[in-house]
Amino acid sequence: MALPQTASTGESPNPTADPQRSGRQDWTWLAVCSAMFVVAWGGNQFTPLLTMYRTERGFSELAVNTLLFAYVVGLIPSLLLSHRLAERRGIRGPLVLAVPLSALGSILVAVGSHDPALMFAGRMSTGVALGIGMVVGGLSLDSLSTEPGRAPRASAMSLTSGFAMGAAASGALAQWAPAPTVAPFVLHTALCVVGAVLIARSAPGPARTLSPPSERIRTPLPVEFHLLVIPAAPWIFGALGIAYAILPSIVATQLDGFSSAFSGLLCLLSLGLGFLAQRFVGTTTRRSGSARVIGVVLVVAGTLAAAWAAATESVWVVVAAASVLGIGYGLTLVGCLRDCERLAPAGRLGTMTGRVYCLGYLGFGLPTAIAWLHGSFAIGTTATLLCVAAAAVATNSAGAAVLSIARRRQN
């Protein structure tokens, strides 16, 4: 299967032939990774603050969940449409836009700490910025890379490190810094200024990264993408939803007022281990499927550990479950992205990447679904998590089985 193609820029295909051009590409690579890092930081810095807004600001459970959902309201359309924006405007312009949008989101949330409407708008802005950074940033790295597997790994690591550092810093500032509803967002805004300077000074990428619409519409997406990648995608961020939202609440009564710090610690632990897992994955595209499969297996194992934690209310089991879920997240994400790179027909990489992220973020709905089942039908967290693990096994096994049968019939 051919690798995804990008528009020709008229340059020599060997980026090391011209040292000056190679230096520009290195600078652009750093700038794109930095932009993805800061928008991911902004996307996850709100998570450890949920308990603070409930306890110190008096927000209801519905209000907090609505603010969390506002992020997805901005994110999903951005993920679906960003590749078209890159197609029409090139890949540099949208990235230059994404970083200020992320900063605007932080400013609105900080200024509107007593105004849910302003916070909702800020969360939406953060989601739009992250969606652009994920899709367009990934396309930009792909256009700069000549080594298969390097761009998806760099994209996953940039996002994961941003998610981890944003949550950890936000949780620490909310726990110990003055003005806890302002300090995390001031820090992120400052980082956005640095990221904006880097991306604005970077060399422009190719004017077009995708093929013309008429050509793109006639190119169907591979069956392997639908049967293997799509079933794995919801468990990418589903793993983090369990680690972020469910595990801290299991031991909340044992934290003695340190709930924000503990939530930030779990975010840092799970995402940090996910980052390390992505770092040690090889660059060969032949191993993308194994990274995805191992990742899903670890997500299932981590979910089973979370069910055990819910039954025992043990802090140490919670930490262990978050660790396994983090590694599973990291491998599933990089495996799915590299599958997209390996399978994508010309001009379809952005579409496939956007769908993976959209389905991935639907996994963040797991905590809400579990809470609804508990409140409406009195189904315990342990039983629900066991059902989640079974669903992950069933969906991924079914996709692999159908693909295997289809291949046998073709032969």
Coordinates of C-alpha atoms in Angstrom, one line a residue:
M1 CA 0.0 0.0 0.0
A2 CA 1.4 3.3 -1.0
L3 CA 2.1 6.0 1.6
P4 CA -0.1 9.1 1.6
Q5 CA 1.0 11.7 -0.9
T6 CA 1.3 15.4 -0.5
A7 CA 1.4 18.1 -3.1
S8 CA 4.8 18.7 -4.7
T9 CA 6.5 21.9 -3.7
G10 CA 9.0 21.7 -6.6
E11 CA 11.9 21.1 -4.2
S12 CA 14.3 18.2 -4.3
P13 CA 12.9 15.1 -2.6
N14 CA 16.1 14.9 -0.5
P15 CA 15.7 17.4 2.4
T16 CA 19.3 17.0 3.4
A17 CA 20.8 17.9 0.0
D18 CA 20.7 21.6 0.9
P19 CA 21.9 22.3 4.5
Q20 CA 20.1 25.6 4.6
R21 CA 16.8 24.0 3.5
S22 CA 17.4 21.2 6.0
G23 CA 17.8 23.8 8.8
R24 CA 14.6 25.5 7.8
Q25 CA 12.8 22.2 7.8
D26 CA 14.1 21.5 11.3
W27 CA 12.9 24.9 12.5
T28 CA 9.5 24.3 10.9
W29 CA 9.3 20.8 12.5
L30 CA 10.0 22.3 15.9
A31 CA 7.5 25.1 15.4
V32 CA 4.7 22.7 14.3
C33 CA 5.4 20.4 17.3
S34 CA 5.4 23.4 19.6
A35 CA 2.0 24.6 18.2
M36 CA 0.6 21.1 18.8
F37 CA 2.0 21.0 22.3
V38 CA 0.5 24.3 23.4
V39 CA -3.0 23.7 22.0
A40 CA -3.0 20.2 23.6
W41 CA -1.9 21.9 26.9
G42 CA -4.9 24.2 26.7
G43 CA -7.2 21.3 25.8
N44 CA -6.4 19.3 29.0
Q45 CA -5.7 22.0 31.6
F46 CA -9.4 22.2 32.6
T47 CA -9.7 18.6 33.6
P48 CA -8.1 18.7 37.1
L49 CA -10.1 21.8 37.9
L50 CA -13.5 20.2 37.8
T51 CA -13.6 19.4 41.5
M52 CA -12.4 23.0 42.4
Y53 CA -15.2 24.6 40.4
R54 CA -17.8 22.4 42.1
T55 CA -16.5 22.9 45.7
E56 CA -15.1 26.4 45.6
R57 CA -17.2 28.1 43.0
G58 CA -20.4 26.4 43.8
F59 CA -21.0 25.1 40.2
S60 CA -23.5 22.3 39.9
E61 CA -22.6 18.9 38.5
L62 CA -24.7 19.8 35.4
A63 CA -22.8 23.1 35.0
V64 CA -19.4 21.4 35.2
N65 CA -20.3 18.6 32.8
T66 CA -21.7 21.2 30.4
L67 CA -18.5 23.2 30.4
L68 CA -16.6 19.9 29.8
F69 CA -18.9 19.2 26.9
A70 CA -18.4 22.6 25.4
Y71 CA -14.9 21.6 24.6
V72 CA -16.2 18.7 22.5
V73 CA -18.7 21.0 20.8
G74 CA -15.9 23.1 19.4
L75 CA -13.6 20.1 18.8
I76 CA -15.7 17.7 16.7
P77 CA -16.6 20.1 13.9
S78 CA -13.0 21.4 13.9
L79 CA -11.6 17.8 13.5
L80 CA -14.0 17.1 10.6
L81 CA -13.4 20.4 8.7
S82 CA -9.7 21.2 9.4
H83 CA -8.4 19.1 6.5
R84 CA -10.7 21.0 4.1
L85 CA -9.4 24.3 5.5
A86 CA -5.8 23.1 4.9
E87 CA -6.8 22.1 1.4
R88 CA -8.0 25.6 0.6
R89 CA -5.6 27.7 2.7
G90 CA -2.5 25.6 3.0
I91 CA -1.2 24.1 6.2
R92 CA 0.6 27.1 7.7
G93 CA -2.3 29.5 8.0
P94 CA -4.6 27.3 10.1
L95 CA -1.8 26.6 12.5
V96 CA -1.0 30.3 12.9
L97 CA -4.7 30.7 13.7
A98 CA -4.9 27.7 16.2
V99 CA -2.5 29.0 18.8
P100 CA -4.2 32.4 19.3
L101 CA -7.6 30.7 19.4
S102 CA -6.3 28.4 22.2
A103 CA -5.0 31.5 24.1
L104 CA -8.4 33.2 23.7
G105 CA -10.0 30.2 25.2
S106 CA -7.8 30.5 28.3
I107 CA -8.5 34.2 28.6
L108 CA -12.2 33.8 28.4
V109 CA -12.3 31.0 31.0
A110 CA -10.1 33.0 33.4
V111 CA -12.1 36.2 33.0
G112 CA -15.4 34.4 33.2
S113 CA -14.7 32.3 36.2
H114 CA -18.1 33.5 37.7
D115 CA -19.8 33.6 34.3
P116 CA -20.6 30.1 32.8
A117 CA -21.5 31.7 29.4
L118 CA -18.0 33.1 29.0
M119 CA -16.4 29.9 30.2
F120 CA -18.5 28.0 27.7
A121 CA -17.3 30.2 24.9
G122 CA -13.7 29.8 26.1
R123 CA -14.0 26.0 26.2
M124 CA -15.4 26.0 22.7
S125 CA -12.5 28.1 21.4
T126 CA -10.0 25.7 23.1
G127 CA -11.7 22.8 21.3
V128 CA -11.6 24.4 17.9
A129 CA -7.9 25.2 18.4
L130 CA -7.1 21.7 19.4
G131 CA -9.0 20.2 16.5
I132 CA -7.0 22.3 14.0
G133 CA -3.7 21.5 15.8
M134 CA -4.4 17.8 15.7
V135 CA -5.4 17.5 12.0
V136 CA -3.4 20.3 10.3
G137 CA -0.4 19.8 12.6
G138 CA -0.3 16.1 11.7
L139 CA -0.6 16.9 8.0
S140 CA 2.2 19.5 8.3
L141 CA 4.5 17.0 9.9
D142 CA 3.7 14.4 7.3
S143 CA 4.6 16.9 4.5
L144 CA 7.9 17.6 6.2
S145 CA 8.9 13.9 6.8
T146 CA 10.6 11.6 4.4
E147 CA 10.8 8.7 7.0
P148 CA 7.7 6.5 7.3
G149 CA 6.3 6.4 10.8
R150 CA 8.1 9.5 12.0
A151 CA 5.3 12.0 11.5
P152 CA 2.6 10.0 13.4
R153 CA 4.9 9.3 16.3
A154 CA 6.0 13.0 16.5
S155 CA 2.3 14.1 16.3
A156 CA 1.2 11.7 19.1
M157 CA 4.2 12.6 21.3
S158 CA 3.6 16.4 20.9
L159 CA -0.1 16.0 21.8
T160 CA 0.5 13.6 24.7
S161 CA 3.2 15.8 26.3
G162 CA 1.0 18.8 26.0
F163 CA -2.0 16.9 27.5
A164 CA 0.3 15.7 30.4
M165 CA 2.0 19.0 31.2
G166 CA -1.1 21.0 30.9
A167 CA -3.0 18.8 33.4
A168 CA -0.1 18.5 35.8
A169 CA 0.7 22.2 35.9
S170 CA -3.0 23.2 36.1
G171 CA -3.6 20.7 39.0
A172 CA -0.6 22.0 40.9
L173 CA -1.5 25.7 40.4
A174 CA -5.1 25.1 41.4
Q175 CA -4.0 23.3 44.6
W176 CA -1.2 25.6 45.8
A177 CA -1.0 28.9 43.8
P178 CA -3.0 32.0 44.6
A179 CA -5.9 32.8 42.3
P180 CA -6.4 29.2 41.3
T181 CA -9.1 30.0 38.7
V182 CA -6.7 32.4 36.9
A183 CA -3.1 31.2 37.4
P184 CA -3.3 28.1 35.2
F185 CA -4.8 30.0 32.3
V186 CA -2.2 32.8 32.6
L187 CA 0.6 30.3 32.3
H188 CA -1.0 28.7 29.2
T189 CA -1.5 32.1 27.6
A190 CA 2.2 32.9 28.0
L191 CA 3.1 29.6 26.4
C192 CA 0.8 30.4 23.5
V193 CA 2.7 33.6 22.9
V194 CA 5.9 31.6 22.5
G195 CA 4.2 29.1 20.3
A196 CA 2.7 31.8 18.1
V197 CA 6.1 33.4 17.6
L198 CA 7.6 30.1 16.6
I199 CA 4.9 29.1 14.1
A200 CA 4.7 32.6 12.6
R201 CA 8.5 32.6 11.9
S202 CA 8.5 29.1 10.4
A203 CA 8.9 28.5 6.7
P204 CA 5.5 28.1 4.9
G205 CA 4.6 24.5 4.0
P206 CA 3.1 23.3 0.7
A207 CA 0.3 25.4 -0.6
R208 CA -2.0 22.3 -0.8
T209 CA -1.7 19.1 1.2
L210 CA -4.7 17.2 -0.3
S211 CA -5.8 16.2 -3.7
P212 CA -8.6 18.1 -5.5
P213 CA -12.1 17.4 -4.2
S214 CA -13.2 15.5 -7.3
E215 CA -10.3 13.1 -7.0
R216 CA -10.8 12.7 -3.2
I217 CA -14.5 11.8 -3.5
R218 CA -13.8 9.0 -5.9
T219 CA -11.2 7.4 -3.6
P220 CA -12.9 5.1 -1.0
L221 CA -11.3 4.5 2.3
P222 CA -9.7 1.1 2.8
V223 CA -11.7 -1.7 4.4
E224 CA -8.9 -2.3 6.8
F225 CA -9.3 1.2 8.1
H226 CA -13.0 0.6 8.8
L227 CA -12.6 -2.9 10.4
L228 CA -9.4 -2.4 12.4
V229 CA -8.7 1.3 13.1
I230 CA -12.3 2.5 13.6
P231 CA -13.1 -0.1 16.3
A232 CA -9.9 0.8 18.2
A233 CA -10.3 4.6 18.0
P234 CA -13.0 5.1 20.7
W235 CA -10.7 3.5 23.3
I236 CA -7.9 6.0 22.7
F237 CA -9.4 8.7 24.9
G238 CA -11.8 6.3 26.5
A239 CA -8.8 5.0 28.5
L240 CA -8.0 8.6 29.6
G241 CA -11.7 9.3 30.5
I242 CA -11.5 6.3 32.9
A243 CA -8.2 7.5 34.3
Y244 CA -9.2 11.2 34.6
A245 CA -12.8 11.2 35.7
I246 CA -13.6 7.8 37.2
L247 CA -10.5 6.7 39.1
P248 CA -10.1 9.9 41.2
S249 CA -13.7 9.8 42.3
I250 CA -13.3 6.3 43.5
V251 CA -10.9 7.4 46.3
A252 CA -12.1 11.0 46.7
T253 CA -13.0 10.5 50.3
Q254 CA -9.4 9.5 51.1
L255 CA -7.7 12.5 49.6
D256 CA -8.2 15.0 52.5
G257 CA -8.6 18.1 50.3
F258 CA -5.9 17.2 47.8
S259 CA -8.3 16.1 45.0
S260 CA -7.1 18.7 42.5
A261 CA -3.4 17.7 43.0
F262 CA -4.3 14.0 42.9
S263 CA -6.2 14.4 39.6
G264 CA -3.3 16.3 38.2
L265 CA -1.0 13.5 39.3
L266 CA -3.0 10.8 37.6
C267 CA -3.1 12.9 34.4
L268 CA 0.7 13.3 34.6
L269 CA 1.3 9.7 35.4
S270 CA -1.0 8.2 32.7
L271 CA 0.0 10.6 30.0
G272 CA 3.7 10.5 30.9
L273 CA 3.7 6.8 30.6
G274 CA 1.8 7.1 27.4
F275 CA 4.4 9.5 26.1
L276 CA 7.2 7.1 27.0
A277 CA 5.4 4.2 25.2
Q278 CA 5.1 6.3 22.1
R279 CA 8.8 7.3 22.3
F280 CA 9.9 3.7 22.3
V281 CA 7.7 2.5 19.4
G282 CA 9.8 1.9 16.3
T283 CA 9.4 4.0 13.1
T284 CA 8.7 1.1 10.7
T285 CA 5.1 1.1 9.5
R286 CA 5.0 -2.7 9.6
R287 CA 4.6 -2.5 13.4
S288 CA 1.8 0.0 13.4
G289 CA -0.8 -2.8 13.7
S290 CA 1.0 -4.5 16.6
A291 CA 1.2 -1.2 18.5
R292 CA -2.6 -0.7 18.0
V293 CA -3.4 -4.3 19.1
I294 CA -1.1 -4.1 22.2
G295 CA -2.6 -0.8 23.1
V296 CA -6.1 -2.0 23.0
V297 CA -5.2 -5.1 25.1
L298 CA -3.6 -2.8 27.7
V299 CA -6.7 -0.5 27.7
V300 CA -8.8 -3.6 28.4
A301 CA -6.4 -4.7 31.2
G302 CA -6.4 -1.2 32.7
T303 CA -10.2 -1.1 32.6
L304 CA -10.3 -4.4 34.5
A305 CA -7.9 -3.0 37.0
A306 CA -10.1 0.1 37.3
A307 CA -13.0 -2.3 38.1
W308 CA -10.9 -3.9 40.8
A309 CA -10.1 -0.4 42.2
A310 CA -13.8 0.4 42.3
A311 CA -14.5 -2.7 44.3
T312 CA -11.6 -2.2 46.7
E313 CA -11.3 1.6 46.8
S314 CA -7.6 1.2 47.0
V315 CA -5.4 4.2 46.1
W316 CA -2.6 2.0 44.9
V317 CA -4.8 0.0 42.6
V318 CA -6.1 3.3 41.2
V319 CA -2.5 4.4 40.5
A320 CA -1.7 1.1 38.9
A321 CA -4.9 1.2 36.7
A322 CA -4.1 4.7 35.6
S323 CA -0.6 3.6 34.6
V324 CA -1.8 0.7 32.5
L325 CA -4.5 2.8 30.9
G326 CA -1.9 5.5 30.0
I327 CA 0.4 3.1 28.3
G328 CA -2.6 1.6 26.4
Y329 CA -3.7 5.1 25.3
G330 CA -0.2 5.9 24.0
L331 CA 0.2 2.8 22.0
T332 CA -3.4 2.8 20.6
L333 CA -3.1 6.4 19.5
V334 CA 0.3 6.1 17.7
G335 CA -0.8 2.8 16.2
C336 CA -4.0 4.2 14.8
L337 CA -2.2 7.3 13.4
R338 CA 0.4 5.2 11.7
D339 CA -2.2 2.9 10.3
C340 CA -3.8 6.0 8.8
E341 CA -0.4 7.0 7.2
R342 CA 0.1 3.5 5.9
L343 CA -3.4 2.9 4.5
A344 CA -4.4 6.4 3.3
P345 CA -5.1 6.9 -0.4
A346 CA -3.7 10.1 -1.9
G347 CA -5.5 13.1 -0.3
R348 CA -7.4 11.1 2.3
L349 CA -4.9 11.3 5.2
G350 CA -6.6 14.3 6.7
T351 CA -10.1 12.7 6.5
M352 CA -8.9 9.5 8.1
T353 CA -7.0 11.3 10.9
G354 CA -10.0 13.5 11.6
R355 CA -12.3 10.5 11.9
V356 CA -9.9 8.7 14.3
Y357 CA -9.7 11.7 16.6
C358 CA -13.5 12.3 16.5
L359 CA -14.2 8.7 17.4
G360 CA -11.4 8.9 20.0
Y361 CA -12.9 11.8 21.7
L362 CA -16.3 10.1 21.9
G363 CA -14.5 7.9 24.4
F364 CA -14.5 10.8 26.8
G365 CA -18.2 10.2 27.1
L366 CA -17.6 7.0 29.0
P367 CA -17.6 8.7 32.5
T368 CA -20.9 10.5 31.7
A369 CA -22.4 7.2 30.5
I370 CA -21.2 5.3 33.6
A371 CA -22.6 8.1 35.9
W372 CA -25.9 8.0 34.1
L373 CA -26.2 4.2 34.4
H374 CA -25.3 4.4 38.1
G375 CA -27.9 7.2 38.7
S376 CA -30.7 5.9 36.6
F377 CA -30.4 2.1 37.0
A378 CA -28.2 1.8 40.2
I379 CA -25.6 -0.1 38.2
G380 CA -22.3 -0.1 40.1
T381 CA -19.1 1.3 38.8
T382 CA -17.4 -2.1 39.0
A383 CA -20.1 -3.8 36.9
T384 CA -20.1 -1.0 34.4
L385 CA -16.3 -1.1 33.9
L386 CA -16.5 -4.8 33.4
C387 CA -19.0 -4.2 30.6
V388 CA -16.8 -1.5 29.1
A389 CA -13.9 -4.0 29.0
A390 CA -16.1 -6.6 27.3
A391 CA -17.3 -4.1 24.7
A392 CA -13.7 -3.2 23.8
V393 CA -12.8 -6.9 23.3
A394 CA -16.0 -7.6 21.3
T395 CA -15.8 -4.6 18.9
N396 CA -12.1 -5.1 18.1
S397 CA -12.3 -8.9 17.8
A398 CA -15.4 -8.6 15.5
G399 CA -13.6 -6.2 13.2
A400 CA -10.5 -8.4 13.0
A401 CA -12.7 -11.5 12.4
V402 CA -14.7 -9.9 9.6
L403 CA -11.5 -8.8 7.9
S404 CA -10.0 -12.2 8.1
I405 CA -13.1 -13.8 6.6
A406 CA -13.1 -11.3 3.8
R407 CA -9.5 -11.9 3.0
R408 CA -10.0 -15.7 2.9
R409 CA -12.9 -15.3 0.5
Q410 CA -10.8 -13.1 -1.8
N411 CA -8.1 -15.8 -1.9

